[in-house]
């Protein structure tokens, strides 16, 4: 015990700093690396996201226990959640809110009976997929799809529903619609699993080019 006390006294400043940093990362803000392309073109492999952990809840550090609810996730938010269904931390976009009726036909979303509009960006990939702007009821963002409304290749993930989002749950999708493990596979996301929201990339490493930094993506807004 005396040795531990002596060690603490000798390194008190460092121990306090590390402890406060861990508490800060657990309850206030953190960063999250993205290893897959499920959120392309918005987020690419190697991006490191800034995560606001106080966007929705004030939590007890190192737990999911909410002390106070500060806000609710909104449609279009990019959220980070600890998925029990997939047993990993995931990054997806909120599409459906509690009580929403959601359906998708050939990669075209409908929310509460309103068909979502899409516009072409002129960006096409070698695999036949297209990048389009999804006008998500006032939130415009890009999605990558295999085909829309009969154009291009349609995959088994291109259609579902209609389904109703239950209370205290959210329907989330990846922006890379045909290559994302999201609510179409893991089900609705409980609010309690959502740990934060991201609005920007802090750092990005190019996995295909010796992990060299992508300077153009530093502090890139999402």
Short mmCIF file of C-alpha atoms in Angstrom, two decimals:
data_model
loop_
_atom_site.label_atom_id
_atom_site.label_comp_id
_atom_site.label_asym_id
_atom_site.label_seq_id
_atom_site.Cartn_x
_atom_site.Cartn_y
_atom_site.Cartn_z
CA UNK A 1 0.00 0.00 0.00
CA UNK A 2 2.81 2.41 0.85
CA UNK A 3 4.42 1.72 -2.52
CA UNK A 4 1.13 2.48 -4.26
CA UNK A 5 0.72 5.72 -2.33
CA UNK A 6 4.29 6.71 -3.14
CA UNK A 7 3.75 5.88 -6.80
CA UNK A 8 0.57 7.96 -6.85
CA UNK A 9 2.28 10.95 -5.25
CA UNK A 10 5.15 10.76 -7.71
CA UNK A 11 2.82 10.59 -10.70
CA UNK A 12 -0.22 12.40 -9.35
CA UNK A 13 -0.45 14.98 -12.13
CA UNK A 14 -0.18 12.37 -14.86
CA UNK A 15 -2.73 10.05 -13.21
CA UNK A 16 -5.23 12.88 -12.74
CA UNK A 17 -4.74 14.03 -16.33
CA UNK A 18 -5.24 10.52 -17.75
CA UNK A 19 -8.29 9.95 -15.53
CA UNK A 20 -9.92 13.21 -16.60
CA UNK A 21 -9.14 12.45 -20.25
CA UNK A 22 -10.80 9.03 -19.98
CA UNK A 23 -13.87 10.54 -18.33
CA UNK A 24 -14.01 13.22 -21.04
CA UNK A 25 -13.79 10.64 -23.83
CA UNK A 26 -16.42 8.46 -22.18
CA UNK A 27 -19.04 11.11 -21.43
CA UNK A 28 -18.32 14.28 -23.45
CA UNK A 29 -16.52 13.73 -26.75
CA UNK A 30 -14.50 11.02 -28.46
CA UNK A 31 -13.36 9.92 -31.90
CA UNK A 32 -14.42 6.88 -33.83
CA UNK A 33 -12.57 5.21 -36.70
CA UNK A 34 -14.51 3.94 -39.73
CA UNK A 35 -13.12 0.66 -41.15
CA UNK A 36 -15.75 -0.02 -43.85
CA UNK A 37 -17.42 1.76 -46.75
CA UNK A 38 -21.02 1.39 -45.54
CA UNK A 39 -21.45 5.17 -45.33
CA UNK A 40 -19.91 6.05 -48.70
CA UNK A 41 -19.82 8.61 -50.22
CA UNK A 42 -20.37 10.67 -47.05
CA UNK A 43 -17.78 8.78 -44.98
CA UNK A 44 -14.94 6.72 -46.42
CA UNK A 45 -12.76 3.98 -45.00
CA UNK A 46 -10.04 5.46 -42.79
CA UNK A 47 -12.03 8.49 -41.64
CA UNK A 48 -11.82 9.25 -37.93
CA UNK A 49 -14.99 10.97 -36.77
CA UNK A 50 -15.45 13.46 -33.96
CA UNK A 51 -18.26 12.10 -31.77
CA UNK A 52 -20.35 14.44 -29.62
CA UNK A 53 -21.38 12.18 -26.74
CA UNK A 54 -23.53 14.88 -25.16
CA UNK A 55 -25.64 15.41 -28.27
CA UNK A 56 -28.56 13.45 -26.83
CA UNK A 57 -27.78 12.42 -23.23
CA UNK A 58 -25.72 13.24 -20.21
CA UNK A 59 -24.46 9.82 -19.13
CA UNK A 60 -22.62 8.32 -16.20
CA UNK A 61 -19.02 7.92 -17.45
CA UNK A 62 -18.12 4.43 -18.73
CA UNK A 63 -21.79 3.36 -18.80
CA UNK A 64 -24.93 3.77 -20.92
CA UNK A 65 -26.85 5.10 -17.91
CA UNK A 66 -28.51 8.39 -18.85
CA UNK A 67 -28.62 11.08 -16.16
CA UNK A 68 -30.57 13.48 -18.34
CA UNK A 69 -31.94 13.42 -21.89
CA UNK A 70 -30.72 16.58 -23.64
CA UNK A 71 -32.29 15.99 -27.08
CA UNK A 72 -33.62 13.27 -29.34
CA UNK A 73 -31.96 11.99 -32.53
CA UNK A 74 -33.35 13.74 -35.61
CA UNK A 75 -33.90 12.50 -39.13
CA UNK A 76 -30.67 12.80 -41.09
CA UNK A 77 -28.36 12.66 -38.04
CA UNK A 78 -25.25 10.52 -38.35
CA UNK A 79 -25.24 8.50 -35.13
CA UNK A 80 -22.79 6.17 -33.44
CA UNK A 81 -24.33 3.31 -31.48
CA UNK A 82 -23.24 0.18 -29.63
CA UNK A 83 -25.29 -2.44 -31.44
CA UNK A 84 -26.14 -5.51 -29.38
CA UNK A 85 -27.57 -7.17 -32.48
CA UNK A 86 -24.26 -6.98 -34.37
CA UNK A 87 -22.03 -6.91 -31.26
CA UNK A 88 -20.06 -3.92 -32.51
CA UNK A 89 -20.09 -0.14 -32.68
CA UNK A 90 -21.73 1.15 -35.88
CA UNK A 91 -22.07 4.46 -37.70
CA UNK A 92 -25.30 5.03 -39.66
CA UNK A 93 -27.79 7.73 -40.63
CA UNK A 94 -31.15 8.13 -38.89
CA UNK A 95 -33.97 7.68 -41.41
CA UNK A 96 -37.00 6.70 -39.36
CA UNK A 97 -38.16 8.25 -36.08
CA UNK A 98 -40.49 6.62 -33.54
CA UNK A 99 -43.99 5.97 -35.04
CA UNK A 100 -42.80 6.66 -38.62
CA UNK A 101 -44.01 4.36 -41.39
CA UNK A 102 -41.06 3.56 -43.67
CA UNK A 103 -40.84 1.66 -46.93
CA UNK A 104 -38.34 1.32 -49.77
CA UNK A 105 -38.99 0.26 -53.34
CA UNK A 106 -36.06 -0.14 -55.74
CA UNK A 107 -33.90 2.10 -53.53
CA UNK A 108 -36.53 4.85 -53.28
CA UNK A 109 -37.61 5.66 -49.72
CA UNK A 110 -41.12 6.61 -48.61
CA UNK A 111 -41.72 8.12 -45.18
CA UNK A 112 -45.26 8.37 -43.81
CA UNK A 113 -46.64 8.01 -47.32
CA UNK A 114 -44.40 10.68 -48.86
CA UNK A 115 -41.99 9.46 -51.55
CA UNK A 116 -38.50 10.90 -51.10
CA UNK A 117 -37.08 12.76 -54.10
CA UNK A 118 -33.66 12.06 -55.59
CA UNK A 119 -31.50 14.00 -58.04
CA UNK A 120 -28.54 12.86 -60.10
CA UNK A 121 -25.02 14.02 -59.28
CA UNK A 122 -23.45 12.68 -62.46
CA UNK A 123 -21.09 10.46 -60.44
CA UNK A 124 -20.96 6.81 -61.50
CA UNK A 125 -18.71 3.98 -60.32
CA UNK A 126 -17.05 1.17 -62.25
CA UNK A 127 -19.32 -1.34 -60.50
CA UNK A 128 -22.42 0.26 -62.02
CA UNK A 129 -23.52 2.05 -58.86
CA UNK A 130 -24.57 5.69 -58.87
CA UNK A 131 -24.20 8.57 -56.44
CA UNK A 132 -27.38 10.58 -56.01
CA UNK A 133 -28.62 13.32 -53.72
CA UNK A 134 -31.38 12.15 -51.41
CA UNK A 135 -33.78 14.93 -50.38
CA UNK A 136 -34.69 13.50 -46.98
CA UNK A 137 -37.57 15.80 -46.01
CA UNK A 138 -35.36 18.87 -45.82
CA UNK A 139 -32.05 17.08 -45.21
CA UNK A 140 -30.06 16.74 -48.43
CA UNK A 141 -27.21 14.26 -48.54
CA UNK A 142 -25.58 11.90 -51.01
CA UNK A 143 -26.20 8.17 -51.22
CA UNK A 144 -24.57 5.45 -53.27
CA UNK A 145 -27.03 3.01 -54.84
CA UNK A 146 -26.97 0.12 -57.27
CA UNK A 147 -30.04 1.50 -59.05
CA UNK A 148 -33.10 3.68 -58.56
CA UNK A 149 -36.56 3.19 -59.99
CA UNK A 150 -35.52 0.45 -62.38
CA UNK A 151 -32.25 2.06 -63.47
CA UNK A 152 -29.20 -0.14 -63.05
CA UNK A 153 -28.90 -3.25 -60.90
CA UNK A 154 -31.36 -3.83 -58.04
CA UNK A 155 -30.25 -5.89 -55.03
CA UNK A 156 -32.19 -7.76 -52.36
CA UNK A 157 -31.65 -4.82 -49.98
CA UNK A 158 -33.36 -2.40 -52.35
CA UNK A 159 -36.92 -2.93 -51.10
CA UNK A 160 -38.68 -3.43 -47.76
CA UNK A 161 -41.75 -2.48 -45.79
CA UNK A 162 -43.83 -0.64 -45.06
CA UNK A 163 -42.82 -1.00 -41.43
CA UNK A 164 -43.57 1.16 -38.39
CA UNK A 165 -40.76 2.29 -36.10
CA UNK A 166 -41.60 1.43 -32.48
CA UNK A 167 -41.42 3.85 -29.57
CA UNK A 168 -37.90 4.68 -28.33
CA UNK A 169 -36.37 3.10 -31.45
CA UNK A 170 -34.94 4.40 -34.71
CA UNK A 171 -34.51 3.07 -38.22
CA UNK A 172 -31.00 3.67 -39.53
CA UNK A 173 -29.45 3.11 -42.94
CA UNK A 174 -25.98 3.39 -44.40
CA UNK A 175 -25.52 5.91 -47.20
CA UNK A 176 -23.95 3.10 -49.26
CA UNK A 177 -27.40 1.58 -49.53
CA UNK A 178 -26.59 -1.77 -51.11
CA UNK A 179 -23.50 -2.46 -49.00
CA UNK A 180 -24.51 -1.67 -45.45
CA UNK A 181 -25.49 -3.82 -42.48
CA UNK A 182 -28.15 -1.56 -40.97
CA UNK A 183 -31.77 -1.73 -39.77
CA UNK A 184 -32.62 -3.95 -42.74
CA UNK A 185 -30.46 -6.64 -41.07
CA UNK A 186 -30.06 -5.76 -37.40
CA UNK A 187 -33.52 -4.29 -36.82
CA UNK A 188 -34.53 -1.04 -35.16
CA UNK A 189 -31.96 0.67 -32.95
CA UNK A 190 -33.00 1.33 -29.33
CA UNK A 191 -32.40 4.90 -28.21
CA UNK A 192 -30.37 3.60 -25.28
CA UNK A 193 -27.75 2.18 -27.68
CA UNK A 194 -27.07 5.52 -29.35
CA UNK A 195 -23.96 7.03 -27.77
CA UNK A 196 -23.44 10.15 -29.86
CA UNK A 197 -23.65 12.13 -33.08
CA UNK A 198 -20.99 13.10 -35.58
CA UNK A 199 -20.88 16.19 -37.77
CA UNK A 200 -17.27 16.16 -38.93
CA UNK A 201 -14.17 14.16 -39.80
CA UNK A 202 -11.11 14.96 -37.69
CA UNK A 203 -8.51 12.89 -39.50
CA UNK A 204 -8.44 10.45 -42.40
CA UNK A 205 -5.93 7.79 -43.47
CA UNK A 206 -5.94 6.26 -46.94
CA UNK A 207 -6.00 2.48 -46.41
CA UNK A 208 -5.19 1.91 -50.09
CA UNK A 209 -2.13 4.16 -50.11
CA UNK A 210 0.06 3.05 -47.19
CA UNK A 211 -2.26 4.75 -44.67
CA UNK A 212 -1.07 8.17 -45.80
CA UNK A 213 -3.25 11.03 -44.50
CA UNK A 214 -5.95 12.48 -46.72
CA UNK A 215 -5.37 16.14 -45.96
CA UNK A 216 -8.45 17.24 -47.91
CA UNK A 217 -10.64 15.38 -45.40
CA UNK A 218 -9.15 16.91 -42.25
CA UNK A 219 -12.02 18.63 -40.36
CA UNK A 220 -14.33 17.82 -43.26
CA UNK A 221 -18.00 18.53 -42.46
CA UNK A 222 -20.48 15.69 -42.87
#
